[in-house]
Short mmCIF file of C-alpha atoms in Angstrom, two decimals:
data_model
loop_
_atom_site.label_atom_id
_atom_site.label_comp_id
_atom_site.label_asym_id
_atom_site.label_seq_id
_atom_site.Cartn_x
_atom_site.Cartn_y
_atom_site.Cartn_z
CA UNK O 1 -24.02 13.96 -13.82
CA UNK O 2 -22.44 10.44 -13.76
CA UNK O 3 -25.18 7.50 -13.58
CA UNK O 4 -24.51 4.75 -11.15
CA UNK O 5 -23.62 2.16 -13.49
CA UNK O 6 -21.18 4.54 -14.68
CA UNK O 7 -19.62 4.82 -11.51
CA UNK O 8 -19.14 1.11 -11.16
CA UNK O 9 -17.50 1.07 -14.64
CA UNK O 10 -14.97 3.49 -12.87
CA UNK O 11 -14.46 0.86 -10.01
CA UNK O 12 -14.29 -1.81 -12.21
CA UNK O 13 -11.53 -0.45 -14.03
CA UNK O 14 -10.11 0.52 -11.07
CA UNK O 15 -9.69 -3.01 -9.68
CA UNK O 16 -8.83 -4.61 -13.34
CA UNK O 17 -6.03 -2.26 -14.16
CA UNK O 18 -4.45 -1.14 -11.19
CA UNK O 19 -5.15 -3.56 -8.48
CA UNK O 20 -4.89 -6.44 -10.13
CA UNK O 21 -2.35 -5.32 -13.25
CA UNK O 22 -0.52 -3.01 -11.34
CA UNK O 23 -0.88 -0.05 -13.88
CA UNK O 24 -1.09 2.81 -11.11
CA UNK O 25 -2.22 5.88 -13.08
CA UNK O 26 -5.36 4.72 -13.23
CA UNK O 27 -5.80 6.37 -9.81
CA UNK O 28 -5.63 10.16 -11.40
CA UNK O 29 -8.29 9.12 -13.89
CA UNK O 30 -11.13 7.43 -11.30
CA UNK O 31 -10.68 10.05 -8.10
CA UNK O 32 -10.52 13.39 -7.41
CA UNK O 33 -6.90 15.02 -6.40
CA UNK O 34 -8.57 15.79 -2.88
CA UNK O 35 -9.42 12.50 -2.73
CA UNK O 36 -10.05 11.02 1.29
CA UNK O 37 -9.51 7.57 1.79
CA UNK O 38 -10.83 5.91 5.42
CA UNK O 39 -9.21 3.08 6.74
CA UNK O 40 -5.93 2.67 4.72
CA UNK O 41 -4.79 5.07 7.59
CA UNK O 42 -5.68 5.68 10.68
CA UNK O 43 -7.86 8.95 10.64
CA UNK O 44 -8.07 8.96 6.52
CA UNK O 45 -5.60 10.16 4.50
CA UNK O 46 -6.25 12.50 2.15
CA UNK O 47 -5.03 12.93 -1.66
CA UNK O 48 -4.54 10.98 -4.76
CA UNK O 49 -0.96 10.29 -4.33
CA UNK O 50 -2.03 8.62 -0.37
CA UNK O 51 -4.11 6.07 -2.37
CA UNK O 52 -1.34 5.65 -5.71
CA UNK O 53 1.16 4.84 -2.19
CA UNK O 54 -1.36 2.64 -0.68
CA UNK O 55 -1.93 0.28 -3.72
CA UNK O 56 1.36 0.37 -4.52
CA UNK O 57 2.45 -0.80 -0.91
CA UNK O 58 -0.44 -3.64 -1.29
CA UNK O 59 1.98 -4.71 -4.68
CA UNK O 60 5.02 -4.85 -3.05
CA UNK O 61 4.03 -7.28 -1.10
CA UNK O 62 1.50 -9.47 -3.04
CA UNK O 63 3.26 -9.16 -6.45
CA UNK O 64 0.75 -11.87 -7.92
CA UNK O 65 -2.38 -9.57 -6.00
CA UNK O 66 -5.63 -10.36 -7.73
CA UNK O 67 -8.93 -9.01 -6.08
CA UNK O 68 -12.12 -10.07 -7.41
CA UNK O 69 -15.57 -8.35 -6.65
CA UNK O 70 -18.23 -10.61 -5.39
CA UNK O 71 -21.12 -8.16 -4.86
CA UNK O 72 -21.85 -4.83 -6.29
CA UNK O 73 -24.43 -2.23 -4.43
CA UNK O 74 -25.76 0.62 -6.35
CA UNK O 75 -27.15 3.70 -4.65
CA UNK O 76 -27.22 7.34 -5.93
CA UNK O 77 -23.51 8.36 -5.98
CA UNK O 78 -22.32 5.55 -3.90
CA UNK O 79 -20.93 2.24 -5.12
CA UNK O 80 -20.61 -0.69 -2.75
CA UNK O 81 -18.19 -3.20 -3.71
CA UNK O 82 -17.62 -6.70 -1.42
CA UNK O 83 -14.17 -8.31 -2.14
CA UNK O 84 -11.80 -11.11 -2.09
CA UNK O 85 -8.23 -10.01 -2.12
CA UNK O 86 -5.50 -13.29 -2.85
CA UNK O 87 -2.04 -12.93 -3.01
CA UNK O 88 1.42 -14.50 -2.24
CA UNK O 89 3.56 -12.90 0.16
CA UNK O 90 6.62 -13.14 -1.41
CA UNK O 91 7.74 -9.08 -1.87
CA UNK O 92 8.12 -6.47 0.57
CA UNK O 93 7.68 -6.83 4.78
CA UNK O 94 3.99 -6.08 4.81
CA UNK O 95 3.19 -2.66 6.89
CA UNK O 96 6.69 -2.60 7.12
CA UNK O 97 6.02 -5.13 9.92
CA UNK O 98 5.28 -8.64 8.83
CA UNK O 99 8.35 -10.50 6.81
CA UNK O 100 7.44 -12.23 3.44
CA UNK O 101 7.47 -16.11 4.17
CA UNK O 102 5.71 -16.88 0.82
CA UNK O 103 2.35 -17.61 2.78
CA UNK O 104 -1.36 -17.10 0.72
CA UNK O 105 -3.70 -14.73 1.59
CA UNK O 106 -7.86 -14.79 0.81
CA UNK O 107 -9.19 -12.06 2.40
CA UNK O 108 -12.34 -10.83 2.00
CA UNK O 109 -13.38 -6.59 2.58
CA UNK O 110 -15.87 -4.20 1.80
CA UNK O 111 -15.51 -0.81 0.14
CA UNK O 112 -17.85 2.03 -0.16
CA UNK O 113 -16.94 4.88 -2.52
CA UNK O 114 -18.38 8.11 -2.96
CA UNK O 115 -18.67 9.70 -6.47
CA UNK O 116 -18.79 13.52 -7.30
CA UNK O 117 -20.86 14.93 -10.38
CA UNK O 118 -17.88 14.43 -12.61
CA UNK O 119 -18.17 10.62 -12.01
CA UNK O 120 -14.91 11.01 -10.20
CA UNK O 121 -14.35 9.30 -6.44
CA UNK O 122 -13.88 11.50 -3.79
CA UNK O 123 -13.72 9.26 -0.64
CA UNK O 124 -13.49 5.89 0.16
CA UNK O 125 -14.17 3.82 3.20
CA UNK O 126 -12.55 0.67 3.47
CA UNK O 127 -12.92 -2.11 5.87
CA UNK O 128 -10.86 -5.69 6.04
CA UNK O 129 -9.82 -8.15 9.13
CA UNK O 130 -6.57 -6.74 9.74
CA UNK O 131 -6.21 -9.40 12.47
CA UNK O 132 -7.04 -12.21 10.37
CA UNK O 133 -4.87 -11.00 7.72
CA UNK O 134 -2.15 -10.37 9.95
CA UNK O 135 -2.94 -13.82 11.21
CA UNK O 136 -2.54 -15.47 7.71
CA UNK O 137 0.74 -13.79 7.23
CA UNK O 138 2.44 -15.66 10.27
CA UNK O 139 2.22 -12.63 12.21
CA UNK O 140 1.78 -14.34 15.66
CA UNK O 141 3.48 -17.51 14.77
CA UNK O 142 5.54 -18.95 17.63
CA UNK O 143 9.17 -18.33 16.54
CA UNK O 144 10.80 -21.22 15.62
CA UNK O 145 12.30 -23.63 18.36
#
């Protein structure tokens, strides 16, 4: 049985190597296969390869993404971890929706992950401002005159 602290070792790993390196694999060695993730979808998504997409969509538009943990919570095989996401917009439309115009983002969001026996995660829920993201992007900028 994994220990708490053990689990946020996994997370922490997590957000140093893939997040904010970009090293994707990581993924297959923190969660489970079945993995469920709420929130980067609507409904959750399940499956490893839904959350390897995710990140990698998150890249492709922030190239330069860095997210740094400001709070950890501890609790039997749950690890709560409060965030600040920053990034340049300067890759990929975001969502397919919102144009890069080379705009920062700070964004702060809150996950809470679920650990099996194994120490493995096997769901996520994940909550950020979409609208103040979306906001920060230029998303409901007037067009220009």
């Amino acid at each position: 049985m994994s220990t708490p602290e053990q689990n946020k070792a996994v997370l922490e790993r997590y957000y140093e190597e893939c997040l904010n390196k970009g090293n994707l694999d990581v993924i297959y060695e923190g969660a489970t296969e079945d993995h469920i993730s709420h929130g980067t979808a609507a409904n959750g998504k399940e499956g490893v390869e839904h959350l390897k997409e995710w990140v990698r969509l998150q890249r492709a538009s922030f190239p330069d993404l860095h997210v740094t943990v400001e709070d950890w919570i501890l609790e039997g095989n749950k690890v709560v971890s409060r965030f600040t996401a920053r990034g340049t917009h300067t890759g990929d439309d975001y969502a397919g929706l919102i144009p890069a115009q080379g705009r920062k983002l700070e964004i702060p969001g809150i996950v809470i992950d679920e650990f099996n026996d194994e120490g493995k995660i096997v769901e996520s829920w994940f909550s950020m401002d979409s609208y103040d993201l979306a906001t920060q992007l230029g998303a409901f900028d007037a067009p220009p005159a």
